[in-house]
Amino acid sequence: MTTSGEQVDLTAEPRRTMGLTGSEVAERVERGQTNELAERTSRSFGEIFRANVLTRFNAILGALFVLVMTTGSFADGVFGIVLVVNSGIGIVQEYLAKRKLDRLALLNAPQTRVVRDGELRVIRTGQVVLDDLIELRTGDQVPADGTLRSSTGLELDESNLTGEADPVHHLPGDEIRSGTMVVAGMGRFHASAVGADAYVNRIAAEARRFTRTHSEIQSSINRLLTYITWVIIVSLPLQIWSQWRAVGAQGWQAVVIRSAAGLVGLVPEGLVLLTSIAFLLSAVQLARRQVLVQQLPAVEGLARVDVVCLDKTGTLTVGEIVFEDVEALGDASTAELRQALGALADDPDPNGTLAAVAAAVTPPTGWVRSGTIPFTSERKWSAGCFGERGTWLLGAPEVLLPDGSPGRERTAELAATGRRVVALARSNAPLTEPALPSDLRPAGLVLLTEQVRDDAHETLAYFAEQDVAIKVVSGDNPQTVAAVARRVGLDAGEPVDARSLGEDPESLREVVRGTTVFGRVSPEQKRALVHALQADGHVVAMTGDGVNDALALKDADIGVAMGNGAQATKAVAELVLLDGRFAHLPTALHEGRRVIGNVERVANLFVAKNAMSLVAIVATALMATAFPFLPRHLTLVSSVTIGIPAFFLALGPNRRRYVPGFLGRILRFAVPAGAVAGLSVIVSYLVAGSRYGVPRDEFLDRCSLAARAVDTACRQPGTGATITLLVVFFWILAILSRPFRLWKGMLLGAMVLLAVLAFVVPAARELFTFSAPAALVRESLAVGLAGGVLVELVHQWVVRSRSRHPQTGSRREPRRGRVDR
């Protein structure tokens, strides 16, 4: 057994070339020497329980519930039952969603090739154990630390460890570290440090560090909850003092009940619950559509995207290229070129081009490979040395063909038809370093075709309708990329060869504004283009499947990886299209819009209730009168106008386009609407108190806790205030339900019916202590309708103010990870 700091004798332990045995693996698993990490993709059940139960507002409501229970008025403690039900729903919903997402994450977990008992096997990366013999191939992420045993042109991207962007070539005996990415070649090494002991986990390297996607909804609601907490802190002594003055003569029980009623109205119970449920159920819904959400806020984030950067291969096209033909250049024969192609394709670790050639061209006999230079996206060519038959190179025509050669002109003609063209060149010099030989001679052009996805045209048309700009960013020939883009309906314009551009985002801002198609883009340039778009205030999504897309995916606001893509790419993405279909993105965008629009609706309801309670608390304190409601009254109003309808509204369809300013819009409407409701309640309460000839002092004396159950006159002011509040809040609910649909009308009608039943069913009427003579009902309805009209005027004012000051885009702050305003 070795440790990460020891040097390994490569001639020792020859049995290690066979890998560990089953018994050795079992021993290491028993000792905990595995690659499993304590870091989880979802919360444990205990964490879910604590997050839904142990909250500041649950603590406030729980304390009020206990106090109300000590008074013996159990009907006024119904809000405590609602509290338990809300928490229970949140726990069950999150746990079920957790199980679903964890199963999908397990199916999509990174995999590693290991040699055990002399056989090459593919296992989950977490199942790697200490001393495992691991095989690396292009696109893999190194899963553990260790010493390289063998290398065939192995190159690692170690930028997340060293800051150097250039790939590093590794030879047998070199130490390699976890978190780095294989960009070329293949090799085998023994794992000498796994799990928490691995270097990348010890230093939390950037490429593997968890960066939470910014959520405007979550940050806005957190800020809102902070405001409400301070309101409660200030209102608590005011409410207790005012109710002690108003009803203190009736005993401490009356003070507790009336004070609790006002404070319960200030607590937005259910808002965080409904927000979490909306995110979770959206993630589950997308999972059913083969979209794995690796961070829940990414659902919302995609709805804010206004630029999507696409890689051509695997996104616009199926991703599988097919060998079509080879054209000779100069004096080379087609037969010889086919033999050279067959020999190059006879590679244990072929890239996509060589794999397509291998499927169509049989390897020739008599060609013995003596050396290999693997393909990298930086070099854009690969080579194989075949002794006396010379060295053959396959790569980009712009790299292998000299300027002004006939092959360049022919390449442009073929690329304009949408074909993928690769140059074949030869040399007599054996290559030992990844540098082009001086005697390089063009030999031929290899023609390949790509199949355009049948749903690409429809998907891109949808994004165009939604004013989402498309940028095609590819490592292929610009003309080829432009031809494919035109085939799927994009206005490709004049494509740009990125080799003429730099890597400074500031220098790219101007060109990226007016260009749709970029070809020959390096991985660093892809990331720079993303940064340039972000610097212009755009919210950027980046899709890709290759390891060369990983850097750009990580720095984009939303990274979208294809399910059949490289492991390193999927590791840094927020969304993974499990079946590799780009057409799922509109569905994900719909889900994001639904979450944003619906959470905004229900947040308006909760904040309006908070504003109403605050106005009522201040008004009753100034007038030295009792709070208009008992806790049971607010439980009824909250249930039929907020709690139940909010649950359905939060989960209903909503395709409204994203507009920045989530919290501002809520406060602009909900605060004045809630204030109108609070003033309407006070007016109704005072009118009912004076209308039935009950002087204030006498009214308070007669409405003691013991007498309240039998004294009809004492019930009427609270009944009138409740009727008024129901009318105003049903009006608010109707405004927030627009545009109306049948299901919304049925929901609103059902809630009105429930409210009416509370007044007409004898048992319910007695439970809520309602007494509603016809005159009181008419007066309370009139005040409520007047309040509703004022709320409508508030709504129209908000709509007009938005039209005068439209917010058409987001503005960005300096970023750390993914952050935008």
XYZ file of N, CA, C and O in Angstrom, residues 415-498:
336
model
N -17.053 22.833 -47.191
C -17.607 23.276 -45.910
C -18.877 24.084 -46.116
O -19.795 24.041 -45.282
N -18.959 24.826 -47.213
C -20.146 25.627 -47.483
C -21.375 24.764 -47.701
O -22.501 25.235 -47.561
N -21.186 23.501 -48.041
C -22.314 22.587 -48.229
C -22.739 21.928 -46.923
O -23.680 21.135 -46.916
N -22.036 22.241 -45.828
C -22.397 21.663 -44.539
C -21.595 20.440 -44.166
O -21.796 19.873 -43.096
N -20.695 20.021 -45.042
C -19.867 18.873 -44.703
C -18.787 19.277 -43.697
O -18.378 20.423 -43.636
N -18.339 18.275 -42.972
C -17.203 18.481 -42.085
C -15.965 17.980 -42.830
O -15.928 16.824 -43.274
N -14.970 18.833 -42.938
C -13.782 18.517 -43.735
C -12.570 18.468 -42.812
O -12.315 19.392 -42.038
N -11.819 17.376 -42.897
C -10.597 17.195 -42.125
C -9.460 16.920 -43.103
O -9.631 16.169 -44.069
N -8.333 17.529 -42.846
C -7.183 17.361 -43.744
C -6.330 16.182 -43.301
O -6.189 15.890 -42.112
N -5.763 15.491 -44.302
C -4.827 14.391 -44.072
C -3.488 14.807 -44.669
O -3.420 15.235 -45.832
N -2.429 14.736 -43.867
C -1.099 15.144 -44.333
C -0.092 14.070 -43.921
O -0.373 13.209 -43.090
N 1.088 14.144 -44.541
C 2.104 13.124 -44.258
C 3.477 13.754 -44.086
O 3.732 14.888 -44.502
N 4.354 12.992 -43.439
C 5.721 13.442 -43.215
C 6.613 12.212 -43.146
O 6.168 11.123 -42.773
N 7.870 12.378 -43.475
C 8.829 11.270 -43.367
C 9.497 11.231 -41.997
O 10.208 10.270 -41.682
N 9.276 12.275 -41.200
C 9.974 12.368 -39.912
C 9.129 11.730 -38.814
O 7.934 12.017 -38.703
N 9.720 10.855 -37.992
C 8.985 10.325 -36.842
C 8.797 11.421 -35.793
O 9.743 12.161 -35.483
N 7.572 11.550 -35.255
C 7.283 12.608 -34.304
C 7.469 12.110 -32.871
O 6.940 11.075 -32.493
N 8.205 12.877 -32.099
C 8.366 12.569 -30.669
C 7.788 13.683 -29.805
O 7.572 13.493 -28.620
N 7.569 14.854 -30.402
C 6.991 15.984 -29.686
C 5.763 16.477 -30.457
O 5.693 16.348 -31.688
N 4.781 17.057 -29.757
C 3.576 17.538 -30.431
C 3.806 18.847 -31.177
O 3.283 19.898 -30.813
N 4.655 18.777 -32.243
C 4.922 19.945 -33.081
C 4.875 19.506 -34.532
O 5.294 18.391 -34.878
N 4.363 20.371 -35.401
C 4.254 20.012 -36.812
C 5.640 19.835 -37.426
O 6.539 20.661 -37.207
N 5.835 18.774 -38.233
C 7.149 18.548 -38.881
C 7.384 19.565 -39.984
O 6.449 20.104 -40.574
N 8.643 19.777 -40.275
C 9.001 20.780 -41.292
C 8.702 20.294 -42.702
O 8.508 21.110 -43.617
N 8.692 18.964 -42.925
C 8.459 18.441 -44.277
C 7.008 18.020 -44.481
O 6.721 17.105 -45.266
N 6.080 18.674 -43.784
C 4.665 18.320 -43.866
C 4.151 18.523 -45.292
O 4.357 19.582 -45.898
N 3.450 17.502 -45.835
C 2.909 17.583 -47.192
C 1.426 17.222 -47.177
O 1.039 16.184 -46.608
N 0.562 18.060 -47.766
C -0.863 17.726 -47.844
C -1.065 16.445 -48.627
O -0.404 16.219 -49.660
N -1.976 15.601 -48.164
C -2.229 14.329 -48.840
C -3.670 14.188 -49.295
O -3.929 13.595 -50.349
N -4.620 14.697 -48.537
C -6.009 14.531 -48.941
C -6.963 15.247 -48.002
O -6.586 15.822 -46.976
N -8.237 15.214 -48.389
C -9.316 15.786 -47.590
C -10.289 14.664 -47.221
O -10.731 13.910 -48.093
N -10.602 14.564 -45.957
C -11.544 13.556 -45.461
C -12.897 14.231 -45.267
O -12.997 15.245 -44.569
N -13.932 13.675 -45.895
C -15.264 14.273 -45.835
C -16.144 13.487 -44.863
O -16.243 12.258 -44.955
N -16.755 14.216 -43.963
C -17.675 13.605 -43.006
C -18.966 14.413 -42.998
O -18.964 15.619 -43.293
N -20.042 13.785 -42.669
C -21.332 14.475 -42.611
C -21.920 14.329 -41.215
O -21.667 13.351 -40.507
N -22.705 15.330 -40.837
C -23.387 15.313 -39.552
C -24.891 15.351 -39.778
O -25.373 16.049 -40.675
N -25.595 14.627 -38.945
C -27.048 14.589 -39.051
C -27.645 15.658 -38.144
O -27.420 15.662 -36.932
N -28.401 16.580 -38.739
C -29.039 17.638 -37.967
C -30.194 17.039 -37.171
O -30.949 16.196 -37.663
N -30.339 17.463 -35.943
C -31.432 16.971 -35.107
C -32.771 17.394 -35.704
O -32.942 18.556 -36.110
N -33.722 16.489 -35.701
C -35.014 16.789 -36.311
C -35.806 17.830 -35.535
O -36.720 18.454 -36.069
N -35.460 18.031 -34.236
C -36.203 19.003 -33.443
C -35.443 20.311 -33.263
O -35.903 21.207 -32.558
N -34.268 20.443 -33.884
C -33.452 21.639 -33.679
C -34.135 22.877 -34.246
O -34.137 23.944 -33.615
N -34.731 22.766 -35.437
C -35.368 23.915 -36.075
C -36.498 24.458 -35.205
O -36.598 25.669 -34.951
N -37.344 23.574 -34.713
C -38.474 23.991 -33.879
C -38.003 24.616 -32.566
O -38.556 25.621 -32.106
N -36.966 24.044 -31.977
C -36.459 24.553 -30.704
C -35.887 25.949 -30.865
O -36.159 26.853 -30.061
N -35.094 26.161 -31.909
C -34.492 27.470 -32.126
C -35.543 28.506 -32.504
O -35.434 29.685 -32.136
N -36.580 28.091 -33.246
C -37.673 29.006 -33.576
C -38.380 29.466 -32.303
O -38.772 30.631 -32.176
N -38.535 28.556 -31.356
C -39.168 28.917 -30.084
C -38.343 29.973 -29.353
O -38.880 30.974 -28.855
N -37.029 29.765 -29.285
C -36.189 30.744 -28.603
C -36.242 32.099 -29.300
O -36.200 33.144 -28.638
N -36.328 32.099 -30.615
C -36.435 33.366 -31.343
C -37.728 34.085 -30.970
O -37.744 35.315 -30.788
N -38.835 33.344 -30.837
C -40.104 33.941 -30.430
C -40.024 34.537 -29.029
O -40.708 35.510 -28.720
N -39.196 33.939 -28.184
C -39.073 34.396 -26.794
C -37.976 35.448 -26.626
O -37.626 35.799 -25.491
N -37.437 35.961 -27.722
C -36.386 36.988 -27.677
C -35.130 36.506 -26.958
O -34.446 37.285 -26.275
N -34.846 35.230 -27.081
C -33.616 34.667 -26.534
C -32.624 34.532 -27.690
O -32.892 33.820 -28.660
N -31.510 35.234 -27.595
C -30.528 35.219 -28.675
C -29.748 33.896 -28.659
O -29.540 33.294 -27.611
N -29.331 33.453 -29.840
C -28.566 32.217 -30.000
C -27.172 32.554 -30.517
O -27.020 33.320 -31.473
N -26.165 32.001 -29.884
C -24.788 32.097 -30.360
C -24.262 30.670 -30.534
O -24.279 29.885 -29.584
N -23.855 30.338 -31.746
C -23.282 29.017 -32.017
C -21.774 29.130 -31.889
O -21.128 29.875 -32.633
N -21.222 28.417 -30.915
C -19.799 28.505 -30.591
C -19.213 27.112 -30.750
O -19.488 26.210 -29.964
N -18.382 26.932 -31.781
C -17.909 25.592 -32.117
C -16.419 25.599 -32.418
O -15.844 26.632 -32.792
N -15.813 24.447 -32.274
C -14.407 24.293 -32.632
C -14.220 23.916 -34.087
O -13.083 23.794 -34.562
N -15.308 23.736 -34.843
C -15.226 23.319 -36.241
C -15.001 24.505 -37.167
O -15.026 25.674 -36.760
N -14.867 24.173 -38.453
C -14.698 25.188 -39.492
C -15.878 26.165 -39.471
O -17.034 25.751 -39.440
N -15.613 27.477 -39.480
C -16.708 28.452 -39.397
C -17.745 28.294 -40.499
O -18.944 28.432 -40.247
N -17.299 28.004 -41.726
C -18.248 27.856 -42.821
C -19.121 26.616 -42.630
O -20.312 26.629 -42.925
N -18.518 25.547 -42.125
C -19.296 24.331 -41.862
C -20.339 24.593 -40.785
O -21.503 24.197 -40.908
N -19.930 25.273 -39.739
C -20.860 25.586 -38.655
C -21.986 26.483 -39.164
O -23.164 26.277 -38.837
N -21.634 27.480 -39.975
C -22.648 28.387 -40.513
C -23.639 27.640 -41.403
O -24.846 27.907 -41.379
N -23.141 26.688 -42.196
C -24.030 25.914 -43.066
C -25.017 25.104 -42.245
O -26.206 25.033 -42.577
N -24.545 24.480 -41.179
C -25.450 23.725 -40.309
C -26.454 24.665 -39.645
O -27.644 24.337 -39.521
N -25.978 25.843 -39.206
C -26.876 26.805 -38.571
C -27.984 27.231 -39.526
O -29.154 27.356 -39.127
N -27.644 27.435 -40.793
C -28.672 27.813 -41.773
C -29.666 26.681 -41.991
O -30.859 26.921 -42.218
N -29.184 25.447 -41.939
C -30.079 24.294 -42.127
C -31.125 24.190 -41.027
O -32.194 23.637 -41.235
N -30.822 24.731 -39.846
C -31.796 24.668 -38.745
C -32.528 25.996 -38.576
O -33.206 26.205 -37.569
N -32.412 26.889 -39.549
C -33.224 28.096 -39.550
C -32.609 29.323 -38.930
O -33.288 30.346 -38.789
N -31.341 29.283 -38.547
C -30.700 30.453 -37.963
C -30.197 31.387 -39.050
O -29.749 30.940 -40.112
N -30.273 32.686 -38.775
C -29.644 33.670 -39.658
C -28.176 33.740 -39.261
O -27.793 34.486 -38.354
N -27.344 32.951 -39.932
C -25.952 32.795 -39.506
C -25.114 34.031 -39.785
O -24.091 34.244 -39.128
N -25.516 34.856 -40.757
C -24.713 36.023 -41.092
C -23.329 35.618 -41.560
O -23.130 34.567 -42.168
N -22.348 36.443 -41.247
C -20.966 36.155 -41.617
C -20.281 35.486 -40.424
O -20.064 36.106 -39.383
N -19.915 34.196 -40.564
C -19.272 33.520 -39.428
C -17.887 34.088 -39.172
O -17.234 34.628 -40.063
N -17.437 33.937 -37.934
C -16.142 34.472 -37.515
C -15.221 33.325 -37.136
O -15.614 32.412 -36.407
N -13.997 33.375 -37.669
C -12.971 32.420 -37.283
C -12.320 32.944 -35.995
O -11.671 33.993 -35.995
N -12.521 32.208 -34.908
C -12.071 32.691 -33.591
C -10.561 32.754 -33.472
O -10.052 33.380 -32.535
